[in-house]
PDB file of C-alpha atoms in Angstrom:
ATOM      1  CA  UNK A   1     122.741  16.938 114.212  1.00  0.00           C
ATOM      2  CA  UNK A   2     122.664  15.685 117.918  1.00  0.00           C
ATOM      3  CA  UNK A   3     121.877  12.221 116.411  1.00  0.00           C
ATOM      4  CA  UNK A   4     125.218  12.850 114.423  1.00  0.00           C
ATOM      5  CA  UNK A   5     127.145  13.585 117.625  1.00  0.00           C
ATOM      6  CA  UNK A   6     125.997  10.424 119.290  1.00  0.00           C
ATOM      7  CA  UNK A   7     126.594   7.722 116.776  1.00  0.00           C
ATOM      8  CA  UNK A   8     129.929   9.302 116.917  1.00  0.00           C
ATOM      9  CA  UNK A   9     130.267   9.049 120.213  1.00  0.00           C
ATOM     10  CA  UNK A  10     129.119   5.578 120.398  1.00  0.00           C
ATOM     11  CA  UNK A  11     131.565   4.500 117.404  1.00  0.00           C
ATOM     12  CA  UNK A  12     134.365   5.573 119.561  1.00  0.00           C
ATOM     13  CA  UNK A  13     133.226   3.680 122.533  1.00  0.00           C
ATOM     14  CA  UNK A  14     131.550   6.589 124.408  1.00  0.00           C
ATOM     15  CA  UNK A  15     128.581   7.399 125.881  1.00  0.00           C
ATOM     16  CA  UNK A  16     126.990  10.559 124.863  1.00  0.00           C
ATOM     17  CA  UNK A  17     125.614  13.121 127.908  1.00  0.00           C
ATOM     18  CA  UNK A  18     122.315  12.330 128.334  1.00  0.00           C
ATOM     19  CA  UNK A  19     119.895  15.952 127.435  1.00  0.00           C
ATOM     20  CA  UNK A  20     119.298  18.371 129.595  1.00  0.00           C
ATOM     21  CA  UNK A  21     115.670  18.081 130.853  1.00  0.00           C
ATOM     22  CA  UNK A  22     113.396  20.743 130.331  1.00  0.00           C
ATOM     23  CA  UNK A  23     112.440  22.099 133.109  1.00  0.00           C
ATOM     24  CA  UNK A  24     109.829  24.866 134.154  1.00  0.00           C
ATOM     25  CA  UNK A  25     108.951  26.929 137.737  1.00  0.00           C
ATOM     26  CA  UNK A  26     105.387  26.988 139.347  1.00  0.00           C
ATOM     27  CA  UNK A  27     105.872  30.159 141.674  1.00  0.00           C
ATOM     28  CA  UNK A  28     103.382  29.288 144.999  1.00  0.00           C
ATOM     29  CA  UNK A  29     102.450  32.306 146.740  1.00  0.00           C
ATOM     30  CA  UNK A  30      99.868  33.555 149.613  1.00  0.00           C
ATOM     31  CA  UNK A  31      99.956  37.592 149.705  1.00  0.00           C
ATOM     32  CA  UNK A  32      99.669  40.273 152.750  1.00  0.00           C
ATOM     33  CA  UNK A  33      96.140  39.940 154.085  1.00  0.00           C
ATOM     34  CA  UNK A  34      94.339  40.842 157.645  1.00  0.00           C
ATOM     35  CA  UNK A  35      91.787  38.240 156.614  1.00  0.00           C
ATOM     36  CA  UNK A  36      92.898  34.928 158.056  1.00  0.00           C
ATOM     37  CA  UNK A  37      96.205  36.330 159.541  1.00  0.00           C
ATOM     38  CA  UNK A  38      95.813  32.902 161.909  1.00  0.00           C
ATOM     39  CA  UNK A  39      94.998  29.999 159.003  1.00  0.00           C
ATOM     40  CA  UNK A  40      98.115  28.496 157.051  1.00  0.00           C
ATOM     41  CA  UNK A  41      98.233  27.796 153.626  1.00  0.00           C
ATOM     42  CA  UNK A  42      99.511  24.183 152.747  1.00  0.00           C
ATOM     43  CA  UNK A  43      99.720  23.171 149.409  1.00  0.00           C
ATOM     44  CA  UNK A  44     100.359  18.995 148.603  1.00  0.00           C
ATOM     45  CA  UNK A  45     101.428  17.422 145.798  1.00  0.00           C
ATOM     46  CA  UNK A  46     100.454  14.022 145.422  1.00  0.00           C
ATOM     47  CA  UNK A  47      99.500  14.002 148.816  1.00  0.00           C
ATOM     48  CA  UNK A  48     102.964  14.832 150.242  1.00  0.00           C
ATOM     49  CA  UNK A  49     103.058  18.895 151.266  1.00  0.00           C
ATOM     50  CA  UNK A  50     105.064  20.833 149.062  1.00  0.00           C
ATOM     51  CA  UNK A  51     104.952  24.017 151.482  1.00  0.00           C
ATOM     52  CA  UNK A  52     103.153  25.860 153.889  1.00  0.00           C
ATOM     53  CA  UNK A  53     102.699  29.340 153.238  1.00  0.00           C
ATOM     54  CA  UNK A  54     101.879  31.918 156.054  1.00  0.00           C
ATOM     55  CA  UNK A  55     101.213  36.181 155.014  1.00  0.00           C
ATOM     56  CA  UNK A  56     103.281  37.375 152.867  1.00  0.00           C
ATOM     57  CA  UNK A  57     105.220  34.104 151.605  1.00  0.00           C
ATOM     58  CA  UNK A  58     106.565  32.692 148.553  1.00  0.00           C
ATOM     59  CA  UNK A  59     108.252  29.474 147.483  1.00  0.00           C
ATOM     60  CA  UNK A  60     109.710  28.543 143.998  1.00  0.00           C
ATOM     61  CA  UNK A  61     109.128  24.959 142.549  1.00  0.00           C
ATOM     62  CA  UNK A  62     111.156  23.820 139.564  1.00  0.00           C
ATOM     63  CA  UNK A  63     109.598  20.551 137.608  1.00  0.00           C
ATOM     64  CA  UNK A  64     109.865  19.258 134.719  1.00  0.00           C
ATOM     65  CA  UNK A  65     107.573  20.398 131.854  1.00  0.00           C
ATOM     66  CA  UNK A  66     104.132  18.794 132.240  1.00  0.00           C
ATOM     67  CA  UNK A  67     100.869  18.943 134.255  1.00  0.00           C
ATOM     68  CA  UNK A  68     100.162  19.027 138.276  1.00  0.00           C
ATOM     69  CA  UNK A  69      97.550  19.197 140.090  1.00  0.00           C
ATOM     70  CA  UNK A  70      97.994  20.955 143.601  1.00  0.00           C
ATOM     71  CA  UNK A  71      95.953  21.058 146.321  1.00  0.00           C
ATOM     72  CA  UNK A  72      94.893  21.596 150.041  1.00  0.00           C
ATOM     73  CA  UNK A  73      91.845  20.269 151.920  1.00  0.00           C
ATOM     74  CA  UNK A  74      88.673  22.645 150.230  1.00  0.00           C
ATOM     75  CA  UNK A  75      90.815  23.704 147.036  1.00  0.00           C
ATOM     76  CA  UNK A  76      93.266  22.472 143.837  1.00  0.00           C
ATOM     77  CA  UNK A  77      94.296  23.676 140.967  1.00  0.00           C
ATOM     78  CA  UNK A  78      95.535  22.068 137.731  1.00  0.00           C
ATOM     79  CA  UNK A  79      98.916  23.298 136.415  1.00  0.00           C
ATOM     80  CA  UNK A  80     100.646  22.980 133.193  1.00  0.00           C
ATOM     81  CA  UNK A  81     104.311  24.164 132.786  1.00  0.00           C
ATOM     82  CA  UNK A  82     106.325  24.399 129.588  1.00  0.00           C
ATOM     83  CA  UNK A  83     109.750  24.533 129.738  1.00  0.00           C
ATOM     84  CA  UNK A  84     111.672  28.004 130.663  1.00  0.00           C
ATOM     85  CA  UNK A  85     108.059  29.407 131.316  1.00  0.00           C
ATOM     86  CA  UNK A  86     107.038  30.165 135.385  1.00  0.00           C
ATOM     87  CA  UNK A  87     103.523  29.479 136.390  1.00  0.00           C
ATOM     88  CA  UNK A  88     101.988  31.440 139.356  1.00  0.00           C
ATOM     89  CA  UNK A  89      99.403  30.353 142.001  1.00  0.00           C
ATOM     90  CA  UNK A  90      98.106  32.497 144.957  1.00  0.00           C
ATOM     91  CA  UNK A  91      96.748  30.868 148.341  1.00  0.00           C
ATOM     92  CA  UNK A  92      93.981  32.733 149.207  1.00  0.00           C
ATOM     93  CA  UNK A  93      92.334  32.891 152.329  1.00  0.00           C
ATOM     94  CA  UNK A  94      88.387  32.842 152.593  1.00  0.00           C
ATOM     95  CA  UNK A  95      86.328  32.884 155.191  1.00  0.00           C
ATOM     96  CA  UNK A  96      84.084  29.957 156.058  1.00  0.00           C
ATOM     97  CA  UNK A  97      81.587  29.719 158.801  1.00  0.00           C
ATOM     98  CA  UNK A  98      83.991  28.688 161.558  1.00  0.00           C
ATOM     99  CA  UNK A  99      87.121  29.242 160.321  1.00  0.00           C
ATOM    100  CA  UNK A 100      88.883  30.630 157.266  1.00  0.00           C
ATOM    101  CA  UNK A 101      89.957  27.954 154.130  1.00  0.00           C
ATOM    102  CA  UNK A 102      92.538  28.807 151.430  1.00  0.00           C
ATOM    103  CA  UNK A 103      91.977  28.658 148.400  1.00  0.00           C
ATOM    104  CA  UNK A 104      94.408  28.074 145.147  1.00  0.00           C
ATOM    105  CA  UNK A 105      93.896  29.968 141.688  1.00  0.00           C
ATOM    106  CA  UNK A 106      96.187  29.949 139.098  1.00  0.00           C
ATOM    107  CA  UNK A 107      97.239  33.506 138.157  1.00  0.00           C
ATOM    108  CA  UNK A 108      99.503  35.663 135.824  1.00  0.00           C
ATOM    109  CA  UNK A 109     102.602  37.110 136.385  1.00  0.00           C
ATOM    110  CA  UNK A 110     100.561  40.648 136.809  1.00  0.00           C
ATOM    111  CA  UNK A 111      98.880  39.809 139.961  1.00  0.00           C
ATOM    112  CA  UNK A 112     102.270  38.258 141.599  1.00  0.00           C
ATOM    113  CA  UNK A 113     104.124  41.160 140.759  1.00  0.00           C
ATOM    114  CA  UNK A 114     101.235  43.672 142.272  1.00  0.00           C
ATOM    115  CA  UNK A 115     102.076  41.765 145.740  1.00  0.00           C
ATOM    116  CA  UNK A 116     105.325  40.245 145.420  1.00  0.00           C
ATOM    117  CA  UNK A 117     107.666  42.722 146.316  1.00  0.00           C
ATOM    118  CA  UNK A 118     108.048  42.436 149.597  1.00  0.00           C
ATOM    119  CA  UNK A 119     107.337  38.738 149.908  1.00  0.00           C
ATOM    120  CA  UNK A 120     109.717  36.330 152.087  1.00  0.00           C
ATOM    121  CA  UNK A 121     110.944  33.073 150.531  1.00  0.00           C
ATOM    122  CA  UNK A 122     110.345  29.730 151.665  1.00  0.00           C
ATOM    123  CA  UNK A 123     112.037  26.651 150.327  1.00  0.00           C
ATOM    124  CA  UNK A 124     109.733  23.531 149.324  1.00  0.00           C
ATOM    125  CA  UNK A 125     109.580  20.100 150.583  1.00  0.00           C
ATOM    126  CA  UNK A 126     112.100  17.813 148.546  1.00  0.00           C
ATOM    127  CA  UNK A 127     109.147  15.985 146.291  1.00  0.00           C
ATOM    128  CA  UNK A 128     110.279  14.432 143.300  1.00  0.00           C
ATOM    129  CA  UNK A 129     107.978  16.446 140.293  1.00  0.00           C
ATOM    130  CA  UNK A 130     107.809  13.660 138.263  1.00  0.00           C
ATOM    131  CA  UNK A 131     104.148  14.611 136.806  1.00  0.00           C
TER     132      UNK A 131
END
């Protein structure tokens, strides 16, 4: 039917709207923890950081449907979307010999929700999602 619409459309001289892209939300997240209370939690994408997360932070990134793969300097994770569905990954911090390192894990909706309720947003770094 939308093919209908859009000869239509063009028979009458007009362009038809283009679609609505489908578009998903990778929820990034670091919860309340003593351990590494000092270490940040950047997470890049494509290089570029998406957003730094300190105790107790959270950041929403919508993207189009498809795969990323985010990461920080010890740690990355590979992350499909669909569209309308969210996608959760905690920063985690562990401790190394010297210093702590974060680490990324894709979890469920369960685990975000156990911590999440008193978590502070942060916005992310304009980065164009294209996968």
């Amino acid at each position: 039917m939308p093919y209908l619409a859009t000869a239509l459309l063009s028979a009458l001289g007009q362009d038809a709207a283009p679609a609505v892209q489908e578009r998903g939300t990778i929820i990034l997240y670091r919860p309340e923890s003593i351990m590494g209370a000092a270490v940040a939690c950047p997470i890049r994408y494509k290089g570029d950081v998406l957003v730094e997360l300190g105790r107790g932070k959270y950041a929403e990134w919508s993207v189009p449907k498809g795969k990323y793969t985010l990461e920080n300097k010890v740690s990355s994770v590979d992350v499909t979307v669909e569209a309308g569905e969210k996608r959760y990954v905690r920063c985690s911090i562990k401790m190394g010999f010297m210093a702590g390192r974060a680490s990324l894990q894709l979890v469920d909706q369960a685990d975000f929700d156990k911590h999440g309720k008193d978590f502070e947003k942060k916005d992310v770094a304009a980065i164009d999602p294209a996968p």
